[in-house]
XYZ file of C-alpha atoms in Angstrom:
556
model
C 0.000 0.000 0.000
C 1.142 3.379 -0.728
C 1.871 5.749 2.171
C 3.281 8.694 1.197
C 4.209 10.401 -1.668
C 6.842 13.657 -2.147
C 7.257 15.243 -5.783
C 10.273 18.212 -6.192
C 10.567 20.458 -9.230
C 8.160 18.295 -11.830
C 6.932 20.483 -14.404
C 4.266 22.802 -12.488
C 4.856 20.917 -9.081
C 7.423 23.034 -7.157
C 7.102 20.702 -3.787
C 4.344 18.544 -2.660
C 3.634 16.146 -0.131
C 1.042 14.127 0.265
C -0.310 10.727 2.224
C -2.777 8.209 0.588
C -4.655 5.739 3.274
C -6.617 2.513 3.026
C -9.834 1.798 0.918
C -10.980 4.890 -1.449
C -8.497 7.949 -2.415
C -9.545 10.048 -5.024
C -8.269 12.866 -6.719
C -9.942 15.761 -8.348
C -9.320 18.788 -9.711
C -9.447 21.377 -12.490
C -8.206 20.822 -16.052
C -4.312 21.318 -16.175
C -4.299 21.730 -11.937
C -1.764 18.954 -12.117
C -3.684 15.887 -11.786
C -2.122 13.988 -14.265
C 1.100 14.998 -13.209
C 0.759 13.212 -9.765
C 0.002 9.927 -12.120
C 2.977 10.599 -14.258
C 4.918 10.953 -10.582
C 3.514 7.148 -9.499
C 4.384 5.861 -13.185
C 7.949 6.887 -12.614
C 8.001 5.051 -9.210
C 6.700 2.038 -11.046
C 9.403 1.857 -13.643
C 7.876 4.128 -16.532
C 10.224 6.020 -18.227
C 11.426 9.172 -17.562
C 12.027 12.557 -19.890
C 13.716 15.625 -19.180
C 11.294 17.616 -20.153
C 9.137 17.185 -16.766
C 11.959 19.104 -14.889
C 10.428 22.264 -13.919
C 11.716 25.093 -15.511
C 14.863 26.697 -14.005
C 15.567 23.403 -12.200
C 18.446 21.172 -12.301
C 16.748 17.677 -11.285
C 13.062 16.750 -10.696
C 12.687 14.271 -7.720
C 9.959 11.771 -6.787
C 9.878 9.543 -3.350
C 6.972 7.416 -2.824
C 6.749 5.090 0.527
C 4.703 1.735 0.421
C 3.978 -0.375 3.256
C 4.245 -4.225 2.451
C 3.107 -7.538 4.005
C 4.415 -9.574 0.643
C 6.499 -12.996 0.906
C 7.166 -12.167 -2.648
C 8.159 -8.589 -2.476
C 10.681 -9.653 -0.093
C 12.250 -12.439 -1.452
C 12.783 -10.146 -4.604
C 14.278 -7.680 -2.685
C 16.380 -10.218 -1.237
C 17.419 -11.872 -4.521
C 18.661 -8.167 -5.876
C 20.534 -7.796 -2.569
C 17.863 -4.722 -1.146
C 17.794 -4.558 2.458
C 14.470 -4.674 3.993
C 13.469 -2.352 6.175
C 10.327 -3.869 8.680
C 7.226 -3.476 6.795
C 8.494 -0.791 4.573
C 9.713 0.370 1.113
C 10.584 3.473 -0.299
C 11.184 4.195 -3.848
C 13.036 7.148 -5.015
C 13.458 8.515 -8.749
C 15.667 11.624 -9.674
C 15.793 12.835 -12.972
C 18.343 15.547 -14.304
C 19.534 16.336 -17.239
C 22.410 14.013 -17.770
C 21.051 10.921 -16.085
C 17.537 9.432 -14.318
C 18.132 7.120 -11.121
C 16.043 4.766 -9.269
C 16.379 3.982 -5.527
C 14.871 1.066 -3.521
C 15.603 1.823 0.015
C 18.590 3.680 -0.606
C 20.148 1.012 -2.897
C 20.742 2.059 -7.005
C 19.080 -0.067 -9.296
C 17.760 -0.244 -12.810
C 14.829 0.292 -14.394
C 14.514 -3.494 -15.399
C 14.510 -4.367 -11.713
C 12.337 -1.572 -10.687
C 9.800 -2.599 -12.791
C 10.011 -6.182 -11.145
C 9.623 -4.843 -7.459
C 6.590 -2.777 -9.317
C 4.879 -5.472 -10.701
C 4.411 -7.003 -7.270
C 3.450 -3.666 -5.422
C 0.510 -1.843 -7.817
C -1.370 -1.773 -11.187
C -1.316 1.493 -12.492
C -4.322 1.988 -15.387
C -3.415 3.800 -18.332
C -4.745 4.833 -21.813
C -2.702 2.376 -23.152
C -4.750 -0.539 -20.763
C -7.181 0.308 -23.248
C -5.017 -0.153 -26.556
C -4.285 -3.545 -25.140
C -7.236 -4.719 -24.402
C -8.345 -4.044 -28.360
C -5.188 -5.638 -29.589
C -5.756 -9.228 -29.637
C -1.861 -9.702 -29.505
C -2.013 -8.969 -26.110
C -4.584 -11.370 -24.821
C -2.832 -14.236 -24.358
C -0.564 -12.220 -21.956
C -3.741 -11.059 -19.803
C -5.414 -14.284 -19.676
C -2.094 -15.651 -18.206
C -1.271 -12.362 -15.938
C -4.756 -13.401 -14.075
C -3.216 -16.462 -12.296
C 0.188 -16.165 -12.754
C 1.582 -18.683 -10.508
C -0.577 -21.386 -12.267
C 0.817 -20.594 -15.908
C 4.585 -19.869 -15.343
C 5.449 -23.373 -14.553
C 3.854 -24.440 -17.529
C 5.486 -21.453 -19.412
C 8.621 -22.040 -17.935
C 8.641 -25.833 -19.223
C 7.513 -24.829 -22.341
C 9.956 -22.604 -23.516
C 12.850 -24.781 -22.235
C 11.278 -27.303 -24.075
C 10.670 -24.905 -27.443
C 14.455 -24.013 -26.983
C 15.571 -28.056 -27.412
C 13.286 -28.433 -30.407
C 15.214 -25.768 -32.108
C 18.474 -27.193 -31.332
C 17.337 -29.978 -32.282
C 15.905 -28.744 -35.756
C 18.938 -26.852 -36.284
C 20.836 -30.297 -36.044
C 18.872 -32.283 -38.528
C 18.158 -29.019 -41.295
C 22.490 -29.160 -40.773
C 23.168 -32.484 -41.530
C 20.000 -32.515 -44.496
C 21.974 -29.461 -45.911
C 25.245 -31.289 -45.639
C 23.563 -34.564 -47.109
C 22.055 -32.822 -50.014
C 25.261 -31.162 -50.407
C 26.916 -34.144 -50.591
C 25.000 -35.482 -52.914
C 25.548 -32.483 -55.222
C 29.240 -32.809 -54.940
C 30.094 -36.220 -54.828
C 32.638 -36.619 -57.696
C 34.021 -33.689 -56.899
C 34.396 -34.877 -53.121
C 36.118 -37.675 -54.290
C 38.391 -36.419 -55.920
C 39.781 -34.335 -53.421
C 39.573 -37.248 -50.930
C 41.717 -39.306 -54.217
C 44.331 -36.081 -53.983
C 44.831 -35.703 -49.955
C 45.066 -39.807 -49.720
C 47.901 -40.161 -52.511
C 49.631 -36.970 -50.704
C 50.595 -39.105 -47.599
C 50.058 -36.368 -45.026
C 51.511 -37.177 -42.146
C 51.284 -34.923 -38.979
C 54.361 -32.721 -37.621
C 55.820 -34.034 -41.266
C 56.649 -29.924 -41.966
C 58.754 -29.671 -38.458
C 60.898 -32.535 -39.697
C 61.070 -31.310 -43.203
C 62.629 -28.189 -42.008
C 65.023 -29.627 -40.134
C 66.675 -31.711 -42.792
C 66.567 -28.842 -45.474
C 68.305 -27.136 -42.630
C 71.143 -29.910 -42.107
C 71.735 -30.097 -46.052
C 71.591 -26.427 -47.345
C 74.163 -25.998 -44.256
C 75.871 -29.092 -44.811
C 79.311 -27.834 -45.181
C 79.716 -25.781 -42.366
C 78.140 -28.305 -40.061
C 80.438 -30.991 -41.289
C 83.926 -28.205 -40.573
C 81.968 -28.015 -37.045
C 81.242 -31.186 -36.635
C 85.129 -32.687 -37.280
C 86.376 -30.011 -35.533
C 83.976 -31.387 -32.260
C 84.847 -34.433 -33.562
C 88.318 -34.038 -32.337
C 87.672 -32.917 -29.233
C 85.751 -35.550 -28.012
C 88.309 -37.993 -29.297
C 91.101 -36.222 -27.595
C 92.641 -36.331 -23.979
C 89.832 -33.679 -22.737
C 88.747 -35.966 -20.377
C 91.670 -37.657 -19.778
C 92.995 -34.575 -18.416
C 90.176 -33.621 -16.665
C 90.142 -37.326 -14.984
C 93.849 -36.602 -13.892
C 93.187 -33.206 -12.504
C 90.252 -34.710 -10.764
C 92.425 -36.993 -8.740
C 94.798 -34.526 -8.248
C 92.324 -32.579 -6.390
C 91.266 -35.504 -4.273
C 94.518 -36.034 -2.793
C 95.094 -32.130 -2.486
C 91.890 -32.234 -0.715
C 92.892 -34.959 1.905
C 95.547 -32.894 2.969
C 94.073 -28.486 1.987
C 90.113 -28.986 3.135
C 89.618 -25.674 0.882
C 90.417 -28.142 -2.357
C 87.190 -30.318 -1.150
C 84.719 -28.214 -2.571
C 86.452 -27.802 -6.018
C 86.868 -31.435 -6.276
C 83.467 -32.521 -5.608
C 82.191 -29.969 -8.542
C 84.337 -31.952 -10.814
C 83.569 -34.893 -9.758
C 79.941 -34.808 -9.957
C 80.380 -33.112 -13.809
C 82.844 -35.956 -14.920
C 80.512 -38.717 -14.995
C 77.912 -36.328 -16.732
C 80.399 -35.408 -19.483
C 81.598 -38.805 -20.433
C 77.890 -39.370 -21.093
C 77.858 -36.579 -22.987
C 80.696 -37.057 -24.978
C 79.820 -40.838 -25.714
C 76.633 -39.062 -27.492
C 78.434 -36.489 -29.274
C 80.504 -39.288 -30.941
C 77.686 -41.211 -32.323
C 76.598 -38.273 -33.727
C 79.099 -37.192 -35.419
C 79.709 -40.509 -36.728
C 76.315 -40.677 -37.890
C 76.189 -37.887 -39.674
C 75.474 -37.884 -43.820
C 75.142 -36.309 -46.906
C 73.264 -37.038 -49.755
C 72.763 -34.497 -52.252
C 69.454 -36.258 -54.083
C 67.551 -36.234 -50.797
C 67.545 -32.308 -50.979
C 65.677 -32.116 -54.029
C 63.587 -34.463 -52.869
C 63.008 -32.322 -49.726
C 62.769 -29.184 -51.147
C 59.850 -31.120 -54.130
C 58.019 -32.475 -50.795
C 58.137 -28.602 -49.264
C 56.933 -26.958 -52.423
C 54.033 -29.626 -52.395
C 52.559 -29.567 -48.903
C 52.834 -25.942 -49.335
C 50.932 -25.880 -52.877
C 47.814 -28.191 -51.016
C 48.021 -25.825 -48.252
C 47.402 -22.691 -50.236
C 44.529 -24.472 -52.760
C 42.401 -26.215 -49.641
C 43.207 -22.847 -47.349
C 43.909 -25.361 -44.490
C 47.256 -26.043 -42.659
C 48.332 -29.912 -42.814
C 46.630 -30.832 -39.317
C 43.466 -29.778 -40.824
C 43.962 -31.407 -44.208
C 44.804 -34.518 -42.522
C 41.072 -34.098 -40.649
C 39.362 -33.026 -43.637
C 41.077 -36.314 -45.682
C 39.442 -37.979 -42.727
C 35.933 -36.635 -42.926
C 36.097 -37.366 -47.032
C 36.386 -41.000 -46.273
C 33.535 -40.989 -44.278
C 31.645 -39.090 -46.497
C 32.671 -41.073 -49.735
C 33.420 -44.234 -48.408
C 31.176 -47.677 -48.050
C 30.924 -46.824 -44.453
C 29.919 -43.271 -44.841
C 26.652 -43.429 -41.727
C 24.969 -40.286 -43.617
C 21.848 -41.839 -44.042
C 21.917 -43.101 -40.621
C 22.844 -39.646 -38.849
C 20.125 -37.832 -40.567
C 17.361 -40.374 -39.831
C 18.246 -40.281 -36.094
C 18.206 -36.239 -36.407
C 14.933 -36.307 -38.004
C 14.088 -38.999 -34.767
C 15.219 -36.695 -32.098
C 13.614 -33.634 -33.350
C 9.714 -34.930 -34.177
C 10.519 -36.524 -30.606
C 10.937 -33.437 -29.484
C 8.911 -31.748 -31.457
C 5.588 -33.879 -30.063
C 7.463 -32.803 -25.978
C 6.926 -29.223 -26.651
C 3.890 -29.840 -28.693
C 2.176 -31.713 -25.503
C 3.451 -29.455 -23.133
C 1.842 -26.604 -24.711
C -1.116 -28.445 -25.148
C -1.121 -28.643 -21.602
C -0.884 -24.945 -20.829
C -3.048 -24.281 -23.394
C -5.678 -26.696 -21.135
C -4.409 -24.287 -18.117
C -5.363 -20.997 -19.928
C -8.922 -22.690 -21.388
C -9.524 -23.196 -17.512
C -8.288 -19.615 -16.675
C -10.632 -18.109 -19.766
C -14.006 -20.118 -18.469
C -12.941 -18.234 -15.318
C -12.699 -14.581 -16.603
C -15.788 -15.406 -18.973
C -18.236 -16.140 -15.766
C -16.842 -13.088 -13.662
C -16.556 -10.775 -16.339
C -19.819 -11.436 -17.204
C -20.683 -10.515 -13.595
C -18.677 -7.621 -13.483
C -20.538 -6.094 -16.807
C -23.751 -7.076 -15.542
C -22.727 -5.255 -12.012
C -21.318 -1.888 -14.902
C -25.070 -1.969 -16.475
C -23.810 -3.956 -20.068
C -25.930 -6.543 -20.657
C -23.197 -8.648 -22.874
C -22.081 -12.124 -23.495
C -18.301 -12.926 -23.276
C -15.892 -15.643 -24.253
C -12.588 -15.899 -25.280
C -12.140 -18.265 -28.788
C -9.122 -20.599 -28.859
C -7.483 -21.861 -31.996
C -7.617 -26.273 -32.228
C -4.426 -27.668 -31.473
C -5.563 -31.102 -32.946
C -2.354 -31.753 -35.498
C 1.033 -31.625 -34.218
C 2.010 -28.344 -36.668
C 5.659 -26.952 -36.354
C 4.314 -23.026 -37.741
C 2.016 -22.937 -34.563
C 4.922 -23.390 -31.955
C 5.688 -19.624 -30.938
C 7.386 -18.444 -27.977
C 4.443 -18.127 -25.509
C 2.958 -20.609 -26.481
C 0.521 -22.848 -29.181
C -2.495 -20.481 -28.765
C -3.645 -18.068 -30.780
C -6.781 -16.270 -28.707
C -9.787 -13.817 -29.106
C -11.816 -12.515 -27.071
C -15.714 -11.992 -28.051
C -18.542 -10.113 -27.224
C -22.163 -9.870 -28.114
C -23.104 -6.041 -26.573
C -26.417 -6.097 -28.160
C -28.285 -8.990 -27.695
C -29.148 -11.461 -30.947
C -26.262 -9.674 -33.125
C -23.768 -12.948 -31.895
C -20.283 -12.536 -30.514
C -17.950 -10.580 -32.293
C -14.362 -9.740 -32.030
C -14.137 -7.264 -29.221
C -11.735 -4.916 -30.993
C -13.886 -4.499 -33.760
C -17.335 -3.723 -31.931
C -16.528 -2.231 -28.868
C -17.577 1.627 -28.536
C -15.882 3.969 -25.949
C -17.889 3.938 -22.850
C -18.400 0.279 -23.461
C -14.373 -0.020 -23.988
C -14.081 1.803 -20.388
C -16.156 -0.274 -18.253
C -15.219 -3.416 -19.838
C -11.725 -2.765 -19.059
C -13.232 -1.889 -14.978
C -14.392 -5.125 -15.573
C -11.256 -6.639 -16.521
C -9.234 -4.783 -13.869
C -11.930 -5.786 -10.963
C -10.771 -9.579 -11.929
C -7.207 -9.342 -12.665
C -7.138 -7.081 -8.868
C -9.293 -9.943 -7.396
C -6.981 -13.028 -8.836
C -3.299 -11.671 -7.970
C -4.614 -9.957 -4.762
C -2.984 -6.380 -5.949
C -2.604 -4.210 -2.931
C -2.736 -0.915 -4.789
C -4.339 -0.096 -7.703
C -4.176 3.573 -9.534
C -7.170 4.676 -11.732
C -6.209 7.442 -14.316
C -10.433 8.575 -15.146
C -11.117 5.082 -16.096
C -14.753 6.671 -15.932
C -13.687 8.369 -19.343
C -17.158 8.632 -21.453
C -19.069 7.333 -19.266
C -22.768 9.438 -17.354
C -25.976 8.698 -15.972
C -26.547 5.551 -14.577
C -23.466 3.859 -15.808
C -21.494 6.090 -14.227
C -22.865 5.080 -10.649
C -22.403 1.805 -11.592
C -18.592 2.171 -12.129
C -18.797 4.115 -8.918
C -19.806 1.262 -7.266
C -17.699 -0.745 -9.224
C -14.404 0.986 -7.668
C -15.902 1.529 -4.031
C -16.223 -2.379 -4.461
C -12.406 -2.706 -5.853
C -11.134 -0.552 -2.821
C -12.749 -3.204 -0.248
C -9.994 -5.099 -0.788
C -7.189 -3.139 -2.025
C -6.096 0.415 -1.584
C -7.490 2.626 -4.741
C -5.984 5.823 -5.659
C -8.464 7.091 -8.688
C -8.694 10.926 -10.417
C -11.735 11.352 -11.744
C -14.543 13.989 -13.025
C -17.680 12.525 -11.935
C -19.491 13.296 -8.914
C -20.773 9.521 -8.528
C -17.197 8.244 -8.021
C -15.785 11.120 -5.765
C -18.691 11.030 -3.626
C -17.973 7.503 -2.567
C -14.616 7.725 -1.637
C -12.997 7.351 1.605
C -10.216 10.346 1.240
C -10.794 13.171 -1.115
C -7.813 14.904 -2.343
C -8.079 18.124 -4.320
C -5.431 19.576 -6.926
C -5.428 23.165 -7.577
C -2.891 25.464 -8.971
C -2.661 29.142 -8.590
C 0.098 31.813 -10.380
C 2.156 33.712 -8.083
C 5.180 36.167 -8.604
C 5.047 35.281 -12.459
C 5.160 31.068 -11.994
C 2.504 28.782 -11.864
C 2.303 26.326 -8.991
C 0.524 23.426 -7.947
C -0.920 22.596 -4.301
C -2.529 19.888 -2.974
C -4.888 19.164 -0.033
C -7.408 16.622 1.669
C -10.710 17.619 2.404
C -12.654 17.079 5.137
C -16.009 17.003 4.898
C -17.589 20.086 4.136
C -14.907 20.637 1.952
C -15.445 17.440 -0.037
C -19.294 18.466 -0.274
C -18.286 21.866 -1.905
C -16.263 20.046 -4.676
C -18.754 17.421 -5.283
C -21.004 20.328 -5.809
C -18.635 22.080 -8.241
C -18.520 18.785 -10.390
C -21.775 18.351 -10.275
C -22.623 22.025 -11.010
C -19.267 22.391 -13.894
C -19.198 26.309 -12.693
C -21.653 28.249 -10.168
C -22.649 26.284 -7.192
C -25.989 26.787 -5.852
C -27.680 25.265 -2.735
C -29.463 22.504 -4.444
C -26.264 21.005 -5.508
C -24.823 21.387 -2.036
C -27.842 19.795 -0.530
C -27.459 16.777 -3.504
C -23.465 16.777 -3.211
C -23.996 16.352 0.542
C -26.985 14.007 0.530
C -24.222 12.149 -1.943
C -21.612 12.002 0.300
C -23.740 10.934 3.877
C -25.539 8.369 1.767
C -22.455 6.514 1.495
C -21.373 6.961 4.870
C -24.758 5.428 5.947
């Protein structure tokens, strides 16, 4: 429920507080007092978005700060999930707008306007012109049927959807391998050959690496060989003879001068090590050869890898995989026919899981429309429209691949028969505007009722609407605020008259500026303006006895 509610520096609003209570608020007010600025205020603390055009003129930031009392297991575990402390009971929202930047504010904690409009979702439902656009644009409906009971579609939803997102992967996988099939097939001589080519070229992995290394030994051959005798004479020469002598030299030096021992264990430990290594070195040099023919055929080998390289644009590692897939593909065991009849298996298998499960929400929503049908029905009847309603769902008999869509199998419409004997008829094409107002009450009254909304704001819902019909939606709201707080701005006498709280707008011009106030009434105060909208100018004493007898009535 909201509290309390503090607008800075928006448009003709300089500063205003003011407190909403249980049951009935209403608003009223003269044309351009600022009414519909308040609105615009609580849009903004419900996630709308903001423009810099409301800051007031002269202003650097406009600033709204609405406080909401909760009781909501839901509200709270959000809050808790985007890491916002809760604080008792309470909530406050706070939105500034400047010029560079707009910032929401959930009890002191920055967060964006995605999350704000989760929090928002839980605490009010804000009516708007646009309520009415979507309740004439049958794209919508499926979205309100399954906003009336929530809890008992998103699991369905939820299963759906994951389900929806396999059967395209798994489409994806068989339209693949049908592309590369058909492919295949459109290719095939052409795939053999180039299997024919990369099998008679004998790739071998990490061939390159060793490649270089010989062209390197021969092209250098010369100087390696002058190195390689000149090595070879060292390690057939008294090296380590000498080293062996010196080595026992310092061991008996050491026996007798302790500050030999050190230099003779060094040597010691490094003679052993370099008679290995000298052993090697031999057989290396010994094995070392030279063979002039074996160059050309090197450098003929280089020149060809490097010619497949540069007409398949793949290095030898992937030539030797690609070789590999061609013999799949052209060979007797090539499983193509196999792999794409098992990807056609797994996706009609999973096409007929996501078919059923939406089959099965669509069962949920049938359920949910036979609901809305009987009470909106009621609801009408209570608004003084004698109409039939029902909401038409597409047959989901054969298992059809175009009707899978994101939110679902169903495709919905909702009917209406306003005159009795013309039939039912698409409601966006036959509904009038004081019809379109109250049916969307009626709507609202349900949707209120079903997710147990504890605040719901009414921007003159009574639009079009007079006589009789418009103390019917009187009634309609008094009955909405039984349950949850209503915060309504409205024209008509009938409504104001029943609320609990009367609030009055007014703005007056001083020092060259216009500014906006705002006040509740108390009683007498509330029977003058009832009067005044009732009256649309001079107020006499008949209308103040009527406005009055208005207001007591409902008290009674």
């Amino acid at each position: 429920m909201l509290t309390h509610l503090s607008i800075k520096n928006l448009a003709i609003i300089e500063n205003i507080d003011v407190s909403f209570k249980e049951g009935f608020n209403v608003l009223t007010g003269a044309t351009g007092a600022g009414k519909s600025l308040v609105i615009d205020s609580l849009s903004l603390l419900l996630g709308a978005r903001a423009s810099t055009e409301l800051i007031r003129t002269g202003e650097e930031k406009a600033s709204i700060l609405g406080e909401f009392v909760i009781n909501s297991p839901r509200v709270n575990a959000l809050l808790s999930n985007l890491n916002i402390p809760t604080q008792s009971d309470s909530l406050t929202i706070e939105r500034v707008i400047s010029k560079s930047k707009s910032v929401s504010k959930v009890n002191g904690v920055t967060i964006s306007l995605n999350d704000l409009n989760r929090i928002a979702k839980l605490l009010a439902d804000i009516h708007s012109q646009f309520d009415f656009e979507k309740i004439l644009n049958p794209e919508n409906y499926l979205e309100i049927i399954d906003g009336f009971s929530y809890d008992l579609t998103a699991p369905y939803k939820k299963d759906y959807e994951s389900l929806l997102s396999a059967y395209k992967e798994k489409k994806k996988e068989y339209e693949s391998t049908l592309e590369k099939k058909s492919k295949f097939e459109e290719n095939r001589d052409f795939y053999e050959y180039q299997y024919q080519e990369l099998k008679a070229a004998g790739l071998v992995e990490g061939e390159e690496e060793q490649i270089e290394a010989d062209l390197s030994l021969l092209k250098n051959y010369d100087k390696i060989y002058e190195l390689t005798q000149e090595g070879n004479q060292i390690v057939h020469g008294d090296f380590l003879d000498n080293l062996y002598q010196l080595n026992r030299n310092l061991e008996k030096l050491s026996a007798i001068q302790k500050q030999y021992e050190d230099a003779h264990q060094r040597i010691d430990e490094r003679y052993y090590e370099l008679v290995d290594l000298f052993d090697e070195l031999k057989k290396k040099y010994d094995e070392l050869d030279y063979d002039p023919s074996r160059l050309d055929e090197l450098e003929q080998r280089e020149s060809d890898l490097t010619s497949l390289k540069r007409k398949y644009k793949r290095d030898i590692k992937e030539l030797i995989a690609y070789r590999d897939e061609l013999a799949t593909l052209v060979g007797k065991d090539s499983n193509l026919e196999v792999e794409l009849e098992e990807k056609k298996k797994a996706m009609e298998s999973s096409l007929h899981a996501v078919w059923e499960k939406g089959k099965e929400l669509s069962f949920v929503r049938q359920k949910i429309a036979k609901s809305i049908e009987k009470e909106l029905e009621r609801n009408m009847k209570d608004l003084l429209l004698e109409a039939r309603f029902a909401v038409s769902f597409l047959s989901l008999e054969k298992e059809d691949p175009s009707l899978l869509k994101e939110n679902g199998l169903d495709e919905v419409d909702f009917l209406i028969e306003t005159n009795i004997g013309e039939g039912l008829k698409s409601l966006s094409k036959v509904i009038s505007g004081g019809e379109a107002s109250r049916i969307m009450l009626a709507f609202k009254a349900i949707f209120i009722k079903a997710n147990k909304v504890s605040t719901v704001i009414f921007d003159e819902i009574d639009t079009g609407i007079s006589g009789e019909a418009a103390q019917a939606v009187a009634e309609k709201i008094h009955e909405i605020s039984l349950s949850s707080q209503v915060i309504a701005i409205t024209h008509m006498p009938q409504v104001a008259s029943l609320s609990d709280h009367h609030i009055l707008i007014s703005k007056a011009v001083k020092d060259g500026r216009t500014f906006t106030s705002i006040k509740e009434l108390g009683l007498e105060e509330k029977v003058h303006e009832i009067a005044y909208l009732i009256s649309g100018g001079k107020i006499t004493e008949k209308q103040l006895d009527y406005a009055r007898e208005m207001v007591l009535s409902k008290r009674n």
